PDB file of C-alpha atoms in Angstrom:
ATOM      1  CA  MET A   8     -12.341  -1.691 -18.016  1.00  0.00           C
ATOM      2  CA  LYS A   9     -12.524   1.605 -19.696  1.00  0.00           C
ATOM      3  CA  ALA A  10     -15.341   2.758 -17.365  1.00  0.00           C
ATOM      4  CA  ILE A  11     -13.250   1.598 -14.414  1.00  0.00           C
ATOM      5  CA  LEU A  12     -10.307   3.451 -15.713  1.00  0.00           C
ATOM      6  CA  LEU A  13     -12.153   6.815 -16.171  1.00  0.00           C
ATOM      7  CA  GLY A  14     -13.360   6.681 -12.410  1.00  0.00           C
ATOM      8  CA  LEU A  15      -9.821   5.837 -11.436  1.00  0.00           C
ATOM      9  CA  ILE A  16      -8.342   8.898 -13.438  1.00  0.00           C
ATOM     10  CA  ALA A  17     -10.909  11.176 -11.997  1.00  0.00           C
ATOM     11  CA  SER A  18     -10.010  10.112  -8.476  1.00  0.00           C
ATOM     12  CA  VAL A  19      -6.455  11.324  -8.684  1.00  0.00           C
ATOM     13  CA  ALA A  20      -7.775  14.929  -8.350  1.00  0.00           C
ATOM     14  CA  ILE A  21      -9.456  14.162  -4.962  1.00  0.00           C
ATOM     15  CA  CYS A  22      -7.128  14.836  -2.034  1.00  0.00           C
ATOM     16  CA  GLY A  23      -6.179  16.715   0.617  1.00  0.00           C
ATOM     17  CA  PRO A  24       5.050  18.882  10.185  1.00  0.00           C
ATOM     18  CA  ALA A  25       4.942  15.075  10.008  1.00  0.00           C
ATOM     19  CA  LEU A  26       5.819  11.938  12.041  1.00  0.00           C
ATOM     20  CA  ALA A  27       9.149  10.496  12.104  1.00  0.00           C
ATOM     21  CA  GLN A  28       9.643   8.395   9.035  1.00  0.00           C
ATOM     22  CA  SER A  29       8.657   4.798   9.227  1.00  0.00           C
ATOM     23  CA  ARG A  30      10.754   2.163   7.558  1.00  0.00           C
ATOM     24  CA  THR A  31       8.020   0.466   5.712  1.00  0.00           C
ATOM     25  CA  VAL A  32       4.466   1.083   4.372  1.00  0.00           C
ATOM     26  CA  SER A  33       1.724  -1.398   5.181  1.00  0.00           C
ATOM     27  CA  PHE A  34      -1.664  -1.771   3.416  1.00  0.00           C
ATOM     28  CA  GLU A  35      -3.968  -4.456   1.998  1.00  0.00           C
ATOM     29  CA  VAL A  36      -5.989  -4.954  -1.146  1.00  0.00           C
ATOM     30  CA  GLY A  37      -8.515  -7.691  -1.641  1.00  0.00           C
ATOM     31  CA  GLY A  38      -6.752 -10.087   0.927  1.00  0.00           C
ATOM     32  CA  VAL A  39      -3.220  -9.481  -0.276  1.00  0.00           C
ATOM     33  CA  ALA A  40      -0.799  -7.601   2.115  1.00  0.00           C
ATOM     34  CA  PHE A  41       1.819  -5.288   0.832  1.00  0.00           C
ATOM     35  CA  THR A  42       4.677  -4.016   3.116  1.00  0.00           C
ATOM     36  CA  PRO A  43       7.223  -2.128   0.742  1.00  0.00           C
ATOM     37  CA  PRO A  44       9.900   0.307   2.036  1.00  0.00           C
ATOM     38  CA  MET A  45       8.674   3.702   2.736  1.00  0.00           C
ATOM     39  CA  PRO A  46       9.656   6.068  -0.068  1.00  0.00           C
ATOM     40  CA  GLU A  47      12.301   8.423   0.979  1.00  0.00           C
ATOM     41  CA  GLY A  48      11.037  11.722   2.201  1.00  0.00           C
ATOM     42  CA  TYR A  49       7.579  10.499   3.095  1.00  0.00           C
ATOM     43  CA  CYS A  50       5.863   9.657   6.244  1.00  0.00           C
ATOM     44  CA  PRO A  51       2.428   8.260   7.407  1.00  0.00           C
ATOM     45  CA  ALA A  52      -0.169  10.897   8.043  1.00  0.00           C
ATOM     46  CA  THR A  53      -0.192  12.819  11.361  1.00  0.00           C
ATOM     47  CA  ALA A  54      -3.210  12.910  13.664  1.00  0.00           C
ATOM     48  CA  ALA A  55      -3.896  16.381  12.182  1.00  0.00           C
ATOM     49  CA  GLN A  56      -3.642  15.057   8.576  1.00  0.00           C
ATOM     50  CA  GLN A  57      -5.828  11.988   8.928  1.00  0.00           C
ATOM     51  CA  PRO A  58      -9.314  13.643   9.038  1.00  0.00           C
ATOM     52  CA  LEU A  59      -8.606  15.320   5.618  1.00  0.00           C
ATOM     53  CA  ASP A  60      -7.282  12.099   4.195  1.00  0.00           C
ATOM     54  CA  GLN A  61     -10.353  10.246   5.396  1.00  0.00           C
ATOM     55  CA  TYR A  62     -12.642  12.930   3.926  1.00  0.00           C
ATOM     56  CA  ALA A  63     -10.921  12.956   0.607  1.00  0.00           C
ATOM     57  CA  ALA A  64     -11.279   9.163   0.480  1.00  0.00           C
ATOM     58  CA  THR A  65     -14.997   9.394   1.068  1.00  0.00           C
ATOM     59  CA  LEU A  66     -15.310  11.642  -1.995  1.00  0.00           C
ATOM     60  CA  ASP A  67     -13.937   8.776  -4.224  1.00  0.00           C
ATOM     61  CA  LYS A  68     -16.683   6.483  -4.518  1.00  0.00           C
ATOM     62  CA  ASP A  69     -15.167   4.219  -7.315  1.00  0.00           C
ATOM     63  CA  ASN A  70     -11.968   3.483  -5.734  1.00  0.00           C
ATOM     64  CA  LEU A  71     -10.431   2.029  -2.597  1.00  0.00           C
ATOM     65  CA  THR A  72      -7.904   4.393  -0.978  1.00  0.00           C
ATOM     66  CA  SER A  73      -5.323   2.035   0.679  1.00  0.00           C
ATOM     67  CA  ILE A  74      -2.953   4.613   2.105  1.00  0.00           C
ATOM     68  CA  THR A  75      -1.870   8.291   1.823  1.00  0.00           C
ATOM     69  CA  LEU A  76       1.760   9.367   2.699  1.00  0.00           C
ATOM     70  CA  HIS A  77       2.858  12.813   3.184  1.00  0.00           C
ATOM     71  CA  SER A  78       6.168  14.556   2.487  1.00  0.00           C
ATOM     72  CA  CYS A  79       8.039  15.109   5.755  1.00  0.00           C
ATOM     73  CA  GLY A  80      11.517  16.266   6.952  1.00  0.00           C
ATOM     74  CA  ALA A  81      13.368  19.325   5.983  1.00  0.00           C
ATOM     75  CA  SER A  82      11.878  19.570   2.568  1.00  0.00           C
ATOM     76  CA  ALA A  83       8.303  18.797   3.621  1.00  0.00           C
ATOM     77  CA  ASN A  84       5.533  20.521   1.412  1.00  0.00           C
ATOM     78  CA  MET A  85       1.787  19.947   2.264  1.00  0.00           C
ATOM     79  CA  LEU A  86       1.189  19.589  -1.503  1.00  0.00           C
ATOM     80  CA  ASP A  87       3.629  16.816  -1.889  1.00  0.00           C
ATOM     81  CA  TYR A  88       2.076  13.421  -1.136  1.00  0.00           C
ATOM     82  CA  ILE A  89       1.267   9.962  -2.387  1.00  0.00           C
ATOM     83  CA  ILE A  90      -2.070   8.147  -2.545  1.00  0.00           C
ATOM     84  CA  ILE A  91      -2.357   4.462  -3.406  1.00  0.00           C
ATOM     85  CA  LYS A  92      -5.692   3.352  -4.837  1.00  0.00           C
ATOM     86  CA  THR A  93      -7.570   0.459  -6.367  1.00  0.00           C
ATOM     87  CA  PRO A  94     -10.890   0.407  -8.350  1.00  0.00           C
ATOM     88  CA  HIS A  95     -13.476  -1.296  -6.119  1.00  0.00           C
ATOM     89  CA  ALA A  96     -14.778  -3.205  -9.067  1.00  0.00           C
ATOM     90  CA  VAL A  97     -11.459  -5.145  -9.353  1.00  0.00           C
ATOM     91  CA  ALA A  98     -10.164  -5.088  -5.720  1.00  0.00           C
ATOM     92  CA  GLY A  99     -10.764  -8.628  -5.128  1.00  0.00           C
ATOM     93  CA  THR A 100     -10.001  -9.911  -8.596  1.00  0.00           C
ATOM     94  CA  ALA A 101      -6.801 -11.586  -9.549  1.00  0.00           C
ATOM     95  CA  VAL A 102      -5.318 -10.084 -12.640  1.00  0.00           C
ATOM     96  CA  THR A 103      -1.928  -9.987 -14.132  1.00  0.00           C
ATOM     97  CA  ARG A 104       0.276  -6.897 -14.869  1.00  0.00           C
ATOM     98  CA  ALA A 105       0.197  -7.800 -18.579  1.00  0.00           C
ATOM     99  CA  GLN A 106      -3.726  -7.860 -18.603  1.00  0.00           C
ATOM    100  CA  VAL A 107      -3.909  -4.485 -16.845  1.00  0.00           C
ATOM    101  CA  LEU A 108      -1.508  -2.837 -19.364  1.00  0.00           C
ATOM    102  CA  GLU A 109      -3.176  -4.428 -22.344  1.00  0.00           C
ATOM    103  CA  SER A 110      -6.603  -3.268 -21.071  1.00  0.00           C
ATOM    104  CA  LEU A 111      -5.518   0.360 -21.138  1.00  0.00           C
ATOM    105  CA  GLY A 112      -5.791   0.220 -24.940  1.00  0.00           C
ATOM    106  CA  PRO A 113      -4.091   2.563 -27.603  1.00  0.00           C
ATOM    107  CA  ASP A 114      -4.732   5.823 -25.806  1.00  0.00           C
ATOM    108  CA  PHE A 115      -1.683   4.887 -23.626  1.00  0.00           C
ATOM    109  CA  ASP A 116       0.587   4.302 -26.611  1.00  0.00           C
ATOM    110  CA  SER A 117       1.345   8.126 -26.570  1.00  0.00           C
ATOM    111  CA  LYS A 118       3.339   9.892 -23.927  1.00  0.00           C
ATOM    112  CA  ASP A 119       1.234  13.019 -24.500  1.00  0.00           C
ATOM    113  CA  GLY A 120      -2.267  11.564 -25.069  1.00  0.00           C
ATOM    114  CA  LYS A 121      -5.678  13.183 -25.430  1.00  0.00           C
ATOM    115  CA  PRO A 122      -6.944  14.873 -22.234  1.00  0.00           C
ATOM    116  CA  PHE A 123      -9.448  12.965 -20.213  1.00  0.00           C
ATOM    117  CA  ASN A 124     -12.898  14.488 -19.966  1.00  0.00           C
ATOM    118  CA  LEU A 125     -13.173  15.440 -16.349  1.00  0.00           C
ATOM    119  CA  GLU A 126     -15.785  18.166 -16.267  1.00  0.00           C
ATOM    120  CA  ASP A 127     -17.995  16.250 -13.753  1.00  0.00           C
ATOM    121  CA  THR A 128     -14.953  15.927 -11.539  1.00  0.00           C
ATOM    122  CA  GLU A 129     -14.165  19.547 -11.672  1.00  0.00           C
ATOM    123  CA  THR A 130     -17.756  20.327 -10.643  1.00  0.00           C
ATOM    124  CA  MET A 131     -17.692  17.905  -7.828  1.00  0.00           C
ATOM    125  CA  LEU A 132     -14.341  19.174  -6.440  1.00  0.00           C
ATOM    126  CA  SER A 133     -15.591  22.695  -6.614  1.00  0.00           C
ATOM    127  CA  GLY A 134     -18.664  21.868  -4.708  1.00  0.00           C
ATOM    128  CA  ALA A 135     -16.731  19.917  -2.050  1.00  0.00           C
ATOM    129  CA  LEU A 136     -14.182  22.777  -1.527  1.00  0.00           C
ATOM    130  CA  ALA A 137     -17.039  25.285  -1.158  1.00  0.00           C
ATOM    131  CA  GLU A 138     -18.715  22.934   1.421  1.00  0.00           C
ATOM    132  CA  THR A 139     -15.573  22.458   3.558  1.00  0.00           C
ATOM    133  CA  THR A 140     -14.158  25.976   3.325  1.00  0.00           C
ATOM    134  CA  GLY A 141     -17.223  28.135   2.788  1.00  0.00           C
ATOM    135  CA  LYS A 142     -15.636  29.802  -0.212  1.00  0.00           C
ATOM    136  CA  LYS A 143     -16.379  29.060  -3.892  1.00  0.00           C
ATOM    137  CA  ALA A 144     -13.430  27.714  -5.961  1.00  0.00           C
ATOM    138  CA  GLU A 145     -12.745  26.918  -9.616  1.00  0.00           C
ATOM    139  CA  VAL A 146     -11.004  23.704 -10.413  1.00  0.00           C
ATOM    140  CA  SER A 147      -9.287  22.973 -13.697  1.00  0.00           C
ATOM    141  CA  LEU A 148      -7.806  19.560 -14.422  1.00  0.00           C
ATOM    142  CA  ASP A 149      -5.576  18.555 -17.423  1.00  0.00           C
ATOM    143  CA  LEU A 150      -4.785  14.835 -17.063  1.00  0.00           C
ATOM    144  CA  ARG A 151      -3.883  12.609 -19.938  1.00  0.00           C
ATOM    145  CA  PRO A 152      -2.212   9.263 -20.745  1.00  0.00           C
ATOM    146  CA  ARG A 153       1.621   9.580 -20.626  1.00  0.00           C
ATOM    147  CA  GLY A 154       2.633   6.260 -22.257  1.00  0.00           C
ATOM    148  CA  LYS A 155       3.309   2.845 -20.788  1.00  0.00           C
ATOM    149  CA  ASP A 156       6.156   0.315 -20.499  1.00  0.00           C
ATOM    150  CA  ASP A 157       6.464  -3.238 -19.099  1.00  0.00           C
ATOM    151  CA  VAL A 158       5.767  -1.885 -15.492  1.00  0.00           C
ATOM    152  CA  CYS A 159       3.237   0.801 -15.678  1.00  0.00           C
ATOM    153  CA  GLY A 160       0.583   2.605 -17.676  1.00  0.00           C
ATOM    154  CA  TYR A 161       1.192   6.235 -16.983  1.00  0.00           C
ATOM    155  CA  PHE A 162      -1.224   9.160 -16.744  1.00  0.00           C
ATOM    156  CA  GLY A 163      -0.794  12.523 -15.187  1.00  0.00           C
ATOM    157  CA  GLY A 164      -0.809  16.413 -15.547  1.00  0.00           C
ATOM    158  CA  PHE A 165      -1.865  19.454 -13.839  1.00  0.00           C
ATOM    159  CA  ASN A 166      -4.514  20.486 -11.303  1.00  0.00           C
ATOM    160  CA  VAL A 167      -5.259  24.295 -10.778  1.00  0.00           C
ATOM    161  CA  THR A 168      -7.483  25.381  -8.040  1.00  0.00           C
ATOM    162  CA  THR A 169      -8.524  29.125  -7.826  1.00  0.00           C
ATOM    163  CA  PRO A 170     -10.423  30.043  -4.670  1.00  0.00           C
ATOM    164  CA  ALA A 171     -12.663  33.146  -4.957  1.00  0.00           C
ATOM    165  CA  GLY A 172     -10.669  36.125  -4.040  1.00  0.00           C
ATOM    166  CA  GLY A 173      -7.645  33.960  -3.250  1.00  0.00           C
ATOM    167  CA  LYS A 174      -4.320  32.832  -4.818  1.00  0.00           C
ATOM    168  CA  LYS A 175      -4.401  29.883  -7.211  1.00  0.00           C
ATOM    169  CA  ILE A 176      -2.986  26.731  -6.200  1.00  0.00           C
ATOM    170  CA  GLU A 177      -1.161  24.714  -8.855  1.00  0.00           C
ATOM    171  CA  MET A 178      -0.362  20.913  -8.447  1.00  0.00           C
ATOM    172  CA  THR A 179       1.206  18.227 -10.600  1.00  0.00           C
ATOM    173  CA  VAL A 180       0.308  14.547 -10.366  1.00  0.00           C
ATOM    174  CA  GLY A 181       2.102  11.604 -12.011  1.00  0.00           C
ATOM    175  CA  SER A 182       0.616   8.137 -11.734  1.00  0.00           C
ATOM    176  CA  CYS A 183       1.383   4.553 -12.427  1.00  0.00           C
ATOM    177  CA  ILE A 184      -1.276   2.005 -13.107  1.00  0.00           C
ATOM    178  CA  THR A 185       0.110  -1.572 -12.528  1.00  0.00           C
ATOM    179  CA  ALA A 186      -0.742  -4.887 -11.094  1.00  0.00           C
ATOM    180  CA  VAL A 187       1.390  -6.665  -8.366  1.00  0.00           C
ATOM    181  CA  ASP A 188       0.707 -10.306  -7.125  1.00  0.00           C
ATOM    182  CA  GLY A 189      -2.770 -10.219  -8.616  1.00  0.00           C
ATOM    183  CA  ARG A 190      -3.977  -6.958  -7.539  1.00  0.00           C
ATOM    184  CA  VAL A 191      -4.488  -3.624  -9.413  1.00  0.00           C
ATOM    185  CA  LEU A 192      -2.619  -0.723  -7.863  1.00  0.00           C
ATOM    186  CA  VAL A 193      -2.574   2.844  -8.926  1.00  0.00           C
ATOM    187  CA  LEU A 194       0.240   4.865  -7.472  1.00  0.00           C
ATOM    188  CA  ASN A 195      -0.437   8.649  -7.507  1.00  0.00           C
ATOM    189  CA  PHE A 196       2.494  11.020  -6.685  1.00  0.00           C
ATOM    190  CA  TYR A 197       1.671  14.685  -6.200  1.00  0.00           C
ATOM    191  CA  ALA A 198       3.755  17.800  -5.980  1.00  0.00           C
ATOM    192  CA  ALA A 199       3.322  21.495  -5.956  1.00  0.00           C
ATOM    193  CA  GLY A 200       3.646  23.578  -9.104  1.00  0.00           C
ATOM    194  CA  ASN A 201       3.027  22.861 -12.855  1.00  0.00           C
ATOM    195  CA  ASP A 202       6.484  22.201 -14.144  1.00  0.00           C
ATOM    196  CA  PRO A 203       6.647  19.429 -16.912  1.00  0.00           C
ATOM    197  CA  ALA A 204       9.924  18.415 -15.419  1.00  0.00           C
ATOM    198  CA  THR A 205       8.181  17.756 -12.105  1.00  0.00           C
ATOM    199  CA  LEU A 206       5.683  15.602 -14.011  1.00  0.00           C
ATOM    200  CA  ALA A 207       8.512  13.556 -15.517  1.00  0.00           C
ATOM    201  CA  ALA A 208      10.077  13.041 -12.220  1.00  0.00           C
ATOM    202  CA  LEU A 209       6.915  11.975 -10.601  1.00  0.00           C
ATOM    203  CA  LEU A 210       6.131   9.377 -13.337  1.00  0.00           C
ATOM    204  CA  ARG A 211       9.694   7.991 -12.702  1.00  0.00           C
ATOM    205  CA  ARG A 212       9.296   7.859  -9.010  1.00  0.00           C
ATOM    206  CA  SER A 213       5.840   6.049  -9.371  1.00  0.00           C
ATOM    207  CA  ARG A 214       7.609   3.483 -11.576  1.00  0.00           C
ATOM    208  CA  ALA A 215      10.486   2.940  -9.067  1.00  0.00           C
ATOM    209  CA  PHE A 216       7.820   2.541  -6.172  1.00  0.00           C
ATOM    210  CA  ALA A 217       6.098  -0.049  -8.258  1.00  0.00           C
ATOM    211  CA  LEU A 218       9.191  -2.064  -8.515  1.00  0.00           C
ATOM    212  CA  THR A 219       9.522  -2.270  -4.670  1.00  0.00           C
ATOM    213  CA  LEU A 220       6.039  -3.837  -4.207  1.00  0.00           C
ATOM    214  CA  ARG A 221       5.452  -7.350  -3.308  1.00  0.00           C
ATOM    215  CA  GLY A 222       2.227  -8.947  -2.099  1.00  0.00           C
ATOM    216  CA  LYS A 223       1.618 -11.732   0.295  1.00  0.00           C
ATOM    217  CA  PRO A 224      -1.861 -13.369   0.592  1.00  0.00           C
ATOM    218  CA  ARG A 225      -3.374 -13.232   4.137  1.00  0.00           C
ATOM    219  CA  GLY A 226      -3.389 -16.569   5.699  1.00  0.00           C
TER     220      GLY A 226
END
């Protein structure tokens, strides 16, 4: 499980005007369908956003990307979005939430755990950015465990991308690892900036979204 977890952690760094907001989100993991309410302030990807979302999903070889939602409306920011993922290795495996939380181990007992070693991911992302933009970029990740409760195992931190000759881009990610109706789900909430208060807010929002999820096996 730890090997699966590391691939999952690394994947949150891989990413990329919106549609009118839909009332629900629809996605499926391992034959289980989920149709939760759309988080407030988010919308499905537009036609212009879909190619970048699809490219980002192809970079993540270890995880199934179920859906990407983008911020929309008056407060829309292209760096604010949600990605829902599941490790391929457990996408069709029935598992309880308690089992998932227990498998995270003692690293998740701390709300400010030891940073994950993501050097390979930083190198991969720098290469992907150079390939897609034609410009070199340095990527620095600081992601670590952020504790757990009865709903989620939390991790998150900060992502700084510095294009050659350009202005650095700072992002925050707060994620919830959980299981709902037998399926592992990783709810990744992103936002612009590097404020610890933003990180705390994203972790709270990931938990709140987890509580809206209900799965139904496909007939």
